[in-house]
Tab-separated table of C-alpha atoms and ligand atoms in Angstrom:
chain	number	residue	atom	x	y	z
F	29	MET	CA	11.394	0.703	17.488
F	30	ASP	CA	13.563	3.308	15.932
F	31	LYS	CA	12.158	6.847	15.634
F	32	LEU	CA	11.851	10.267	14.545
F	33	TRP	CA	11.256	13.565	17.056
F	34	ILE	CA	11.023	16.229	15.550
F	35	GLU	CA	10.457	20.483	17.131
F	36	GLY	CA	8.765	22.126	14.523
F	37	GLY	CA	8.740	25.593	13.444
F	38	ALA	CA	11.958	26.198	12.102
F	39	PRO	CA	12.011	26.958	8.385
F	40	LEU	CA	14.526	24.615	6.182
F	41	ARG	CA	17.293	26.326	4.516
F	42	GLY	CA	20.443	25.560	2.668
F	43	GLU	CA	21.483	22.529	0.163
F	44	VAL	CA	20.615	19.113	0.374
F	45	ALA	CA	22.959	17.442	-2.109
F	46	VAL	CA	20.079	13.985	-3.629
F	47	SER	CA	20.810	10.763	-3.578
F	48	GLY	CA	20.789	7.539	-6.342
F	49	ALA	CA	17.285	6.626	-7.644
F	50	LYS	CA	15.559	3.891	-5.087
F	51	ASN	CA	13.540	3.296	-7.981
F	52	ALA	CA	16.268	2.773	-10.751
F	53	ALA	CA	18.400	1.166	-8.127
F	54	LEU	CA	16.097	-1.819	-7.920
F	55	PRO	CA	15.728	-3.269	-11.293
F	56	ILE	CA	19.512	-2.126	-12.447
F	57	LEU	CA	20.147	-4.646	-9.556
F	58	THR	CA	17.936	-7.317	-10.618
F	59	ALA	CA	19.785	-6.680	-14.282
F	60	ALA	CA	22.757	-8.180	-12.624
F	61	LEU	CA	20.994	-11.183	-13.041
F	62	LEU	CA	21.173	-11.195	-16.931
F	63	THR	CA	24.548	-11.228	-17.588
F	64	ASP	CA	27.167	-13.578	-16.081
F	65	GLU	CA	30.331	-10.804	-16.420
F	66	PRO	CA	30.503	-8.478	-13.543
F	67	LEU	CA	28.329	-5.728	-13.863
F	68	ALA	CA	29.814	-2.159	-11.435
F	69	ILE	CA	26.448	0.076	-10.186
F	70	THR	CA	27.550	3.902	-8.726
F	71	GLY	CA	25.110	6.185	-7.432
F	72	VAL	CA	23.634	3.166	-5.109
F	73	PRO	CA	21.893	5.023	-2.461
F	74	HIS	CA	21.998	3.286	1.315
F	75	LEU	CA	19.230	1.976	2.197
F	76	ARG	CA	16.797	-0.954	3.582
F	77	ASP	CA	15.160	-1.621	-0.051
F	78	VAL	CA	18.488	-2.041	-1.395
F	79	THR	CA	20.021	-3.966	1.209
F	80	THR	CA	16.728	-6.436	0.860
F	81	MET	CA	17.202	-7.232	-2.749
F	82	LEU	CA	21.341	-7.390	-2.590
F	83	ASN	CA	20.227	-10.089	-0.041
F	84	LEU	CA	18.235	-11.926	-1.856
F	85	LEU	CA	20.542	-11.903	-4.985
F	86	ALA	CA	23.191	-13.071	-2.818
F	87	GLN	CA	20.793	-15.923	-1.711
F	88	MET	CA	20.679	-16.578	-5.381
F	89	GLY	CA	24.017	-16.855	-5.870
F	90	MET	CA	25.424	-13.827	-7.162
F	91	ALA	CA	28.590	-12.506	-5.932
F	92	VAL	CA	27.940	-9.431	-4.117
F	93	SER	CA	30.520	-6.559	-3.508
F	94	MET	CA	30.635	-2.967	-2.644
F	95	ASP	CA	33.986	-0.137	-2.168
F	96	GLU	CA	34.596	2.752	-0.242
F	97	ARG	CA	32.527	4.304	-2.368
F	98	LEU	CA	29.003	2.353	-1.900
F	99	GLY	CA	29.487	1.645	-5.924
F	100	VAL	CA	28.215	-1.704	-6.095
F	101	GLU	CA	29.465	-4.846	-7.880
F	102	LEU	CA	27.558	-7.398	-8.957
F	103	THR	CA	28.384	-10.770	-10.751
F	104	ALA	CA	25.656	-13.717	-11.616
F	105	ASN	CA	28.387	-15.795	-13.256
F	106	ARG	CA	26.161	-19.038	-11.348
F	107	ILE	CA	22.290	-18.491	-10.103
F	108	THR	CA	22.029	-21.616	-7.945
F	109	GLU	CA	17.900	-20.387	-6.324
F	110	PRO	CA	15.883	-18.754	-8.439
F	111	VAL	CA	13.790	-18.327	-6.208
F	112	ALA	CA	12.345	-15.235	-4.282
F	113	PRO	CA	10.591	-17.065	-1.527
F	114	TYR	CA	7.679	-15.575	1.021
F	115	ASP	CA	9.720	-13.911	3.639
F	116	LEU	CA	11.659	-11.055	1.152
F	117	VAL	CA	8.902	-10.795	-1.144
F	118	ARG	CA	6.488	-9.675	2.205
F	119	THR	CA	8.796	-6.893	3.189
F	120	MET	CA	9.397	-5.758	-0.410
F	121	ARG	CA	7.533	-5.895	-2.813
F	122	ALA	CA	9.902	-5.337	-6.196
F	123	SER	CA	11.344	-8.406	-5.369
F	124	VAL	CA	9.266	-9.301	-7.904
F	125	LEU	CA	11.746	-7.694	-10.108
F	126	VAL	CA	13.685	-10.594	-10.316
F	127	LEU	CA	10.905	-12.436	-11.929
F	128	GLY	CA	12.092	-11.473	-15.875
F	129	PRO	CA	15.259	-11.499	-15.788
F	130	LEU	CA	15.850	-14.731	-13.817
F	131	THR	CA	13.094	-16.856	-16.756
F	132	ALA	CA	15.542	-14.943	-19.412
F	133	ARG	CA	18.890	-16.060	-17.828
F	134	CYS	CA	17.876	-19.078	-16.124
F	135	GLY	CA	14.619	-20.195	-18.055
F	136	GLU	CA	12.829	-20.921	-14.436
F	137	ALA	CA	11.698	-18.252	-11.280
F	138	ARG	CA	10.336	-18.918	-8.715
F	139	VAL	CA	8.687	-16.403	-6.942
F	140	SER	CA	6.419	-15.979	-3.863
F	141	LEU	CA	2.478	-14.162	-4.656
F	142	PRO	CA	3.594	-11.155	-3.314
F	143	GLY	CA	-0.038	-11.299	-1.519
F	144	GLY	CA	-1.850	-7.572	0.698
F	145	CYS	CA	0.001	-4.871	1.162
F	146	ALA	CA	-0.193	-1.520	2.643
F	147	ILE	CA	-0.871	0.315	-0.532
F	148	GLY	CA	-3.627	-1.969	-2.353
F	149	LEU	CA	-3.804	-4.743	-3.097
F	150	ARG	CA	-1.002	-4.685	-6.603
F	151	PRO	CA	-1.682	-7.832	-8.094
F	152	VAL	CA	1.228	-8.612	-10.711
F	153	ASP	CA	-0.869	-10.332	-13.353
F	154	GLN	CA	0.398	-7.673	-16.360
F	155	HIS	CA	4.392	-9.127	-15.393
F	156	ILE	CA	2.721	-12.479	-15.835
F	157	LYS	CA	0.655	-11.597	-19.128
F	158	GLY	CA	4.078	-10.357	-21.028
F	159	LEU	CA	5.789	-13.679	-20.278
F	160	GLN	CA	3.126	-15.845	-21.095
F	161	ALA	CA	2.983	-13.983	-24.185
F	162	MET	CA	6.883	-14.642	-24.678
F	163	GLY	CA	6.221	-18.602	-24.536
F	164	ALA	CA	6.388	-18.707	-20.574
F	165	GLU	CA	4.529	-21.825	-19.229
F	166	LEU	CA	2.941	-20.837	-15.367
F	167	THR	CA	1.821	-22.283	-12.292
F	168	ILE	CA	0.551	-21.225	-9.214
F	169	ASP	CA	1.359	-23.817	-5.864
F	170	HIS	CA	1.937	-23.583	-2.539
F	171	GLY	CA	1.936	-19.673	-2.998
F	172	TYR	CA	4.248	-19.191	-5.283
F	173	ILE	CA	4.926	-18.689	-9.142
F	174	THR	CA	6.926	-20.848	-11.319
F	175	VAL	CA	7.962	-19.733	-14.433
F	176	ARG	CA	9.213	-21.989	-16.506
F	177	ALA	CA	10.370	-21.146	-21.137
F	178	LYS	CA	13.543	-22.997	-22.153
F	179	ARG	CA	14.019	-19.712	-24.528
F	180	LEU	CA	12.028	-16.912	-24.299
F	181	LYS	CA	10.566	-15.332	-27.452
F	182	GLY	CA	9.549	-11.551	-29.160
F	183	ALA	CA	6.249	-11.044	-29.038
F	184	ARG	CA	4.156	-8.092	-29.327
F	185	ILE	CA	2.342	-7.349	-25.779
F	186	CYS	CA	-0.140	-4.817	-24.913
F	187	MET	CA	-0.064	-4.227	-21.544
F	188	ASP	CA	-4.314	-3.652	-20.091
F	189	LEU	CA	-2.357	-0.653	-17.849
F	190	VAL	CA	0.461	0.918	-16.657
F	191	THR	CA	2.834	-0.402	-14.877
F	192	VAL	CA	6.218	0.394	-13.156
F	193	THR	CA	7.846	-3.329	-12.612
F	194	GLY	CA	6.327	-4.944	-14.741
F	195	THR	CA	7.159	-2.773	-18.288
F	196	GLU	CA	10.379	-3.126	-16.455
F	197	ASN	CA	10.235	-6.916	-16.125
F	198	LEU	CA	9.293	-7.362	-19.771
F	199	MET	CA	12.426	-5.034	-20.869
F	200	MET	CA	14.829	-7.342	-18.866
F	201	ALA	CA	12.985	-10.567	-20.301
F	202	ALA	CA	13.290	-9.293	-23.463
F	203	ALA	CA	16.670	-8.174	-23.499
F	204	LEU	CA	17.506	-11.897	-23.818
F	205	ALA	CA	14.504	-13.160	-25.491
F	206	GLN	CA	14.705	-14.494	-29.800
F	207	GLY	CA	13.936	-11.765	-31.957
F	208	THR	CA	11.536	-8.675	-31.434
F	209	THR	CA	9.006	-7.659	-27.871
F	210	VAL	CA	7.343	-4.593	-28.663
F	211	ILE	CA	5.774	-4.030	-24.994
F	212	GLU	CA	2.617	-1.507	-25.710
F	213	ASN	CA	1.450	1.228	-23.080
F	214	ALA	CA	4.807	1.047	-21.055
F	215	ALA	CA	5.598	2.696	-18.125
F	216	ARG	CA	6.957	6.275	-19.423
F	217	GLU	CA	8.731	6.803	-15.816
F	218	PRO	CA	12.415	7.678	-15.696
F	219	GLU	CA	13.456	4.954	-13.876
F	220	VAL	CA	12.720	2.933	-16.983
F	221	ALA	CA	14.423	4.658	-19.230
F	222	ASP	CA	17.002	4.656	-17.214
F	223	LEU	CA	17.080	0.397	-16.357
F	224	ALA	CA	17.207	0.330	-20.447
F	225	GLY	CA	20.191	3.117	-20.313
F	226	CYS	CA	21.589	-0.048	-17.967
F	227	LEU	CA	20.653	-2.508	-19.806
F	228	ASN	CA	22.230	-1.273	-23.423
F	229	ALA	CA	25.340	-0.185	-21.933
F	230	MET	CA	25.359	-4.473	-21.001
F	231	GLY	CA	24.942	-4.603	-25.040
F	232	ALA	CA	21.004	-4.428	-25.025
F	233	ARG	CA	19.273	-3.575	-27.842
F	234	VAL	CA	16.236	-1.215	-26.299
F	235	ARG	CA	14.754	1.510	-27.875
F	236	GLY	CA	11.435	3.853	-27.186
F	237	ALA	CA	12.481	3.483	-23.100
F	238	GLY	CA	10.715	6.823	-21.581
F	239	SER	CA	8.198	6.336	-24.440
F	240	ASP	CA	4.568	3.877	-24.439
F	241	THR	CA	6.321	2.198	-27.020
F	242	ILE	CA	9.278	-0.052	-26.454
F	243	THR	CA	10.905	-2.173	-28.781
F	244	VAL	CA	13.711	-5.123	-27.509
F	245	GLU	CA	15.481	-6.961	-29.853
F	246	GLY	CA	16.353	-9.848	-27.966
F	247	VAL	CA	20.425	-10.621	-28.413
F	248	ASP	CA	22.103	-14.193	-27.367
F	249	ARG	CA	24.214	-12.209	-24.726
F	250	LEU	CA	25.006	-9.445	-22.584
F	251	HIS	CA	28.251	-8.452	-20.965
F	252	GLY	CA	29.231	-6.844	-17.841
F	253	ALA	CA	29.341	-2.371	-17.924
F	254	ARG	CA	29.857	-0.058	-15.515
F	255	TYR	CA	26.140	2.131	-14.285
F	256	GLN	CA	25.781	5.098	-12.793
F	257	VAL	CA	21.981	5.472	-11.180
F	258	MET	CA	20.086	8.755	-12.001
F	259	PRO	CA	19.293	10.535	-9.069
F	260	ASP	CA	16.156	10.175	-7.021
F	261	ARG	CA	13.425	12.795	-8.153
F	262	ILE	CA	10.659	11.329	-5.013
F	263	GLU	CA	14.050	12.997	-2.273
F	264	THR	CA	14.234	15.152	-4.994
F	265	GLY	CA	10.628	16.687	-4.946
F	266	THR	CA	10.416	15.454	-1.010
F	267	TYR	CA	12.790	17.975	0.294
F	268	LEU	CA	11.558	20.850	-2.004
F	269	VAL	CA	7.871	20.276	-0.271
F	270	ALA	CA	9.971	20.450	3.211
F	271	ALA	CA	11.105	23.671	1.827
F	272	ALA	CA	7.886	25.418	1.025
F	273	ALA	CA	6.067	23.972	3.656
F	274	THR	CA	8.220	25.033	6.554
F	275	GLY	CA	8.836	28.717	4.802
F	276	GLY	CA	12.041	28.159	4.107
F	277	SER	CA	14.540	28.014	0.242
F	278	VAL	CA	16.535	25.289	-0.614
F	279	ARG	CA	19.238	24.395	-3.263
F	280	LEU	CA	19.194	21.106	-3.944
F	281	THR	CA	22.373	19.513	-5.749
F	282	GLY	CA	22.836	16.509	-8.350
F	283	THR	CA	19.476	16.245	-9.483
F	284	ARG	CA	17.451	15.851	-12.887
F	285	PRO	CA	14.849	18.971	-12.541
F	286	GLU	CA	13.154	17.752	-16.316
F	287	SER	CA	12.124	14.181	-13.833
F	288	LEU	CA	10.141	16.850	-12.127
F	289	ASP	CA	8.089	18.675	-14.275
F	290	ALA	CA	4.586	18.038	-12.963
F	291	VAL	CA	6.074	18.557	-8.987
F	292	LEU	CA	8.045	22.043	-10.124
F	293	ASP	CA	4.109	23.028	-11.177
F	294	LYS	CA	2.592	22.818	-8.450
F	295	LEU	CA	5.166	23.919	-6.316
F	296	ARG	CA	4.674	27.343	-8.054
F	297	GLU	CA	0.742	26.794	-8.287
F	298	ALA	CA	1.805	26.833	-4.252
F	299	GLY	CA	2.699	30.447	-4.764
F	300	ALA	CA	6.624	29.033	-4.549
F	301	HIS	CA	9.443	30.474	-6.704
F	302	ILE	CA	11.645	28.176	-8.316
F	303	GLU	CA	14.463	28.070	-11.011
F	304	THR	CA	16.543	25.645	-12.114
F	305	GLY	CA	19.455	24.440	-13.996
F	306	ALA	CA	21.148	21.528	-15.709
F	307	ASP	CA	21.633	19.096	-12.343
F	308	TRP	CA	20.381	21.715	-9.779
F	309	ILE	CA	16.703	23.489	-8.508
F	310	THR	CA	16.251	26.146	-6.289
F	311	LEU	CA	13.127	26.942	-4.523
F	312	GLU	CA	11.943	29.980	-2.363
F	313	THR	CA	9.243	30.887	-0.762
F	314	ASN	CA	7.729	34.082	-0.127
F	315	GLY	CA	3.917	33.412	2.631
F	316	ALA	CA	1.853	30.779	2.913
F	317	PRO	CA	1.115	28.263	0.599
F	318	ASN	CA	-1.346	28.167	-1.993
F	319	ALA	CA	-4.171	25.062	-1.447
F	320	LEU	CA	-3.239	22.529	-4.677
F	321	ASN	CA	-5.488	20.333	-6.398
F	322	VAL	CA	-3.911	16.816	-7.284
F	323	ARG	CA	-4.680	14.332	-9.259
F	324	THR	CA	-2.192	11.375	-9.531
F	325	ALA	CA	-1.479	9.596	-12.986
F	326	PRO	CA	1.448	7.421	-14.370
F	327	TYR	CA	4.344	9.676	-15.094
F	328	PRO	CA	4.367	12.660	-16.718
F	329	ALA	CA	1.604	13.245	-14.633
F	330	PHE	CA	2.137	14.221	-10.872
F	331	PRO	CA	3.359	11.107	-9.315
F	332	THR	CA	1.528	9.226	-6.542
F	333	ASP	CA	4.479	8.903	-4.464
F	334	MET	CA	4.683	12.242	-3.577
F	335	GLN	CA	0.421	12.472	-3.090
F	336	ALA	CA	1.585	12.239	0.571
F	337	GLN	CA	3.881	14.939	0.584
F	338	PHE	CA	1.525	17.425	-1.149
F	339	MET	CA	-1.134	16.836	1.795
F	340	ALA	CA	0.688	17.653	4.461
F	341	LEU	CA	2.071	21.106	2.442
F	342	ASN	CA	-2.015	21.542	2.223
F	343	SER	CA	-2.835	20.928	4.756
F	344	ILE	CA	-1.350	24.317	6.126
F	345	ALA	CA	-1.885	26.114	2.963
F	346	ARG	CA	-4.359	29.126	2.232
F	347	GLY	CA	-7.917	27.216	1.338
F	348	THR	CA	-9.337	24.144	-0.078
F	349	ALA	CA	-7.236	21.612	-2.207
F	350	ARG	CA	-8.930	18.277	-3.537
F	351	VAL	CA	-6.309	15.566	-3.729
F	352	THR	CA	-7.529	12.380	-5.874
F	353	GLU	CA	-5.062	9.356	-5.861
F	354	THR	CA	-5.676	6.705	-9.225
F	355	ILE	CA	-3.213	4.546	-9.137
F	356	PHE	CA	-3.355	2.869	-5.843
F	357	GLU	CA	-6.745	2.138	-3.957
F	358	ASN	CA	-5.629	2.738	-0.174
F	359	ARG	CA	-3.056	6.089	-0.015
F	360	PHE	CA	-4.812	8.074	1.915
F	361	MET	CA	-3.211	6.114	5.289
F	362	HIS	CA	-1.453	8.808	6.602
F	363	VAL	CA	-4.798	10.910	6.858
F	364	GLN	CA	-5.657	9.490	10.173
F	365	GLU	CA	-2.006	10.691	11.180
F	366	LEU	CA	-2.535	14.114	9.489
F	367	LYS	CA	-5.414	14.620	11.537
F	368	ARG	CA	-3.752	13.921	14.753
F	369	LEU	CA	-1.401	16.731	14.164
F	370	GLY	CA	-4.467	18.970	13.612
F	371	ALA	CA	-5.238	18.957	10.184
F	372	ASP	CA	-8.506	19.009	8.679
F	373	ILE	CA	-8.753	16.481	5.846
F	374	GLU	CA	-11.895	14.178	5.397
F	375	VAL	CA	-11.973	11.311	2.788
F	376	ASP	CA	-14.301	10.683	0.045
F	377	GLY	CA	-13.382	7.425	-2.613
F	378	ASN	CA	-10.316	8.111	-3.344
F	379	THR	CA	-10.734	12.178	-3.326
F	380	ALA	CA	-9.635	13.631	0.382
F	381	VAL	CA	-10.607	17.486	0.456
F	382	VAL	CA	-8.326	19.218	2.369
F	383	LYS	CA	-8.752	22.211	4.113
F	384	GLY	CA	-5.811	24.333	4.723
F	385	VAL	CA	-5.441	25.186	9.093
F	386	SER	CA	-3.838	28.038	10.355
F	387	HIS	CA	-1.129	25.507	11.905
F	388	LEU	CA	-0.817	22.001	13.036
F	389	ASP	CA	0.468	21.121	16.321
F	390	GLY	CA	2.806	18.316	17.123
F	391	ALA	CA	1.873	14.582	18.557
F	392	THR	CA	2.734	11.061	17.699
F	393	VAL	CA	1.945	9.466	15.103
F	394	MET	CA	2.421	6.342	13.443
F	395	ALA	CA	4.137	5.934	10.007
F	396	THR	CA	2.423	3.224	7.461
F	397	ASP	CA	4.367	3.038	4.635
F	398	LEU	CA	7.207	5.126	2.806
F	399	ARG	CA	5.531	8.185	1.929
F	400	ALA	CA	2.640	7.926	4.329
F	401	SER	CA	5.830	8.494	6.649
F	402	ALA	CA	7.896	10.834	4.897
F	403	SER	CA	4.800	13.649	5.073
F	404	LEU	CA	4.068	12.767	8.890
F	405	VAL	CA	7.806	14.221	8.924
F	406	LEU	CA	6.924	16.980	7.172
F	407	GLY	CA	3.482	17.291	9.287
F	408	GLY	CA	6.404	17.441	12.239
F	409	LEU	CA	8.659	19.407	10.978
F	410	ILE	CA	6.106	21.991	10.193
F	411	ALA	CA	3.919	21.685	13.265
F	412	ARG	CA	4.220	23.434	16.447
F	413	GLY	CA	6.107	21.691	19.517
F	414	ALA	CA	7.429	18.446	19.571
F	415	THR	CA	6.538	15.236	16.926
F	416	THR	CA	7.090	11.933	17.031
F	417	VAL	CA	7.523	9.685	14.093
F	418	ASP	CA	7.357	6.021	15.453
F	419	ARG	CA	7.694	3.323	12.913
F	420	VAL	CA	10.262	4.905	11.262
F	421	TYR	CA	11.749	1.672	9.621
F	422	HIS	CA	9.216	2.951	6.846
F	423	LEU	CA	11.534	5.814	5.788
F	424	ASP	CA	14.440	4.161	5.796
F	425	ARG	CA	12.929	1.951	2.627
F	426	GLY	CA	13.266	5.654	0.654
F	427	TYR	CA	14.980	8.123	2.583
F	428	GLU	CA	19.008	8.440	2.753
F	429	ARG	CA	19.757	9.839	5.698
F	430	ILE	CA	17.345	11.547	6.031
F	431	GLU	CA	18.115	12.512	9.380
F	432	GLU	CA	21.656	14.191	8.740
F	433	LYS	CA	19.993	16.063	5.439
F	434	LEU	CA	17.491	17.874	7.551
F	435	SER	CA	19.432	18.790	10.268
F	436	ARG	CA	21.632	20.618	8.059
F	437	LEU	CA	18.890	23.048	6.282
F	438	GLY	CA	18.021	23.127	10.321
F	439	ALA	CA	15.697	21.274	11.158
F	440	ARG	CA	15.093	20.193	14.702
F	441	ILE	CA	15.362	16.571	14.450
F	442	LYS	CA	17.281	13.300	16.005
F	443	ARG	CA	16.617	9.743	15.786
F	444	ILE	CA	15.352	8.208	19.067
F	445	HIS	CA	15.626	3.845	19.958
P	18	LIG	N1	-1.540	-3.616	-11.275
P	18	LIG	C1	-2.058	-4.820	-11.330
P	18	LIG	N2	-1.455	-5.351	-12.164
P	18	LIG	C2	-0.277	-5.672	-12.431
P	18	LIG	C3	1.078	-4.121	-12.157
P	18	LIG	C4	0.444	-3.461	-11.654
P	18	LIG	O1	-3.237	-4.125	-11.745
P	18	LIG	O2	0.434	-6.500	-13.491
P	18	LIG	C5	-1.833	-2.099	-10.525
P	18	LIG	C6	-1.428	-2.271	-9.554
P	18	LIG	O3	-2.050	-2.640	-8.078
P	18	LIG	C7	-1.380	-0.363	-9.240
P	18	LIG	C8	-0.939	0.055	-10.496
P	18	LIG	O4	-1.293	-1.122	-11.105
P	18	LIG	O5	-3.014	-0.228	-8.908
P	18	LIG	C9	0.129	0.918	-10.405
P	18	LIG	O6	1.231	-0.594	-9.581
P	18	LIG	P1	2.560	-0.490	-10.831
P	18	LIG	O7	3.060	-1.903	-10.854
P	18	LIG	O8	3.107	0.896	-11.919
P	18	LIG	O9	3.788	-0.565	-9.194
P	18	LIG	P2	5.088	-1.051	-8.785
P	18	LIG	O10	5.644	-1.098	-10.372
P	18	LIG	O11	4.469	-2.033	-8.112
P	18	LIG	C10	6.408	1.310	-8.621
P	18	LIG	C11	6.988	1.986	-7.737
P	18	LIG	C12	5.966	2.793	-6.762
P	18	LIG	C13	5.281	3.458	-6.899
P	18	LIG	C14	4.762	3.223	-8.876
P	18	LIG	C15	4.167	4.031	-9.328
P	18	LIG	C16	9.124	0.320	-7.840
P	18	LIG	C17	9.776	-0.187	-7.215
P	18	LIG	N3	7.927	0.610	-7.183
P	18	LIG	O12	5.818	0.560	-8.347
P	18	LIG	O13	6.686	3.288	-5.402
P	18	LIG	O14	4.544	3.910	-6.328
P	18	LIG	O15	5.977	2.377	-9.258
P	18	LIG	O16	4.857	4.757	-9.546
P	18	LIG	O17	9.227	1.170	-9.312
P	18	LIG	C18	7.385	4.194	-3.785
P	18	LIG	O18	8.776	4.196	-4.011
P	18	LIG	O19	7.239	4.568	-1.958
P	18	LIG	C19	6.692	3.147	-4.630
P	18	LIG	C20	5.461	2.060	-4.157
């Protein structure tokens, strides 16, 4: 199993090109199920989760091809197996994103129940409630959800809580439904709006994506299209925190600053100097960061996917910070590992109290999930001496060429087998 070896202490300096957003690419890939014509997608990041999704789609009968610049072309003129099996859903929860498009296109979808996952229970009741409101029938047997509908019908759906993939699933289902669907209390994440952009390029009629009310006028068929995936705001944020935590300075290019206002505000509060342009962000640091209280919440508030990285930053900040996680019930698994590097953190329910220490010391630590592993890499970059991050496959789910990008910034990092 691959590990990352990091010799900490070097301030990160230089430029990083941001990759396409994982959490926009995954739903956009599944949107290809909605048409029998080719969907050509550019800016798809080369990540384990993307490969898993492509395998899942290929297994259903989708033709998948890739050009030398990693453009992906998907054609679903025949869907032979509208099924997401346990083995794939177990490794990637986002597999549930096939539920909406398959039901709309094939009248049937069979998806393994997700079960537990490292960062919490993450049920799919809202996805199902929405599909049922559109007239789908549901059965559960042998650990699988089966959804059937002759043709989905537009409906007014009020989500009980804000769910990103839930909103995306229902938007895709509604695109081919008969009549108009209104999704209230919809997720406002930029990735939801990016998926809507792709659906509209395919001939769908989606309005309001990016706000909490999305209206979808169903159409009889969708056509092929070309679409470019938005830049990854969480990757952007992770490199900014890496520079802030190591006392460096970076320029991120090919990014979308307005998609991470809450993160930039926090970094300014930490004492960093930040400038932004249309598609770039620069960050310069000035001494040790100030401690930052953080509370995660749905977009546009502070993202849960940046909580672990800010925990690493707070571990060497001036002062004491309270970090509260409100989205997932078990997303503090990096705490025990950061403590092994010398961080002073106490967890009380869904809040972690982080007392800044003067330095961290390298150690062997184990990654438990994607963003936890990012925080451990940050810990390693800050720490004195060598850190080994074990189970680095978690990192490969969401960060494209991370060792290469960090090395270019001056980090001493290498992959060991
Ligand atoms: N929830 C329910 N019922 C549902 C759906 C969700 O109770 O039917 C709960 C979940 O248990 C959780 C909360 O609602 O407590 C929010 O979950 P959400 O559905 O919004 O999460 P998701 O769609 O499964 C996406 C991202 C996650 C990101 C969250 C929150 C993708 C593929 N994944 O997950 O990304 O953390 O939204 O922003 O878009 C990551 O990239 O590391 C990652 C985990």
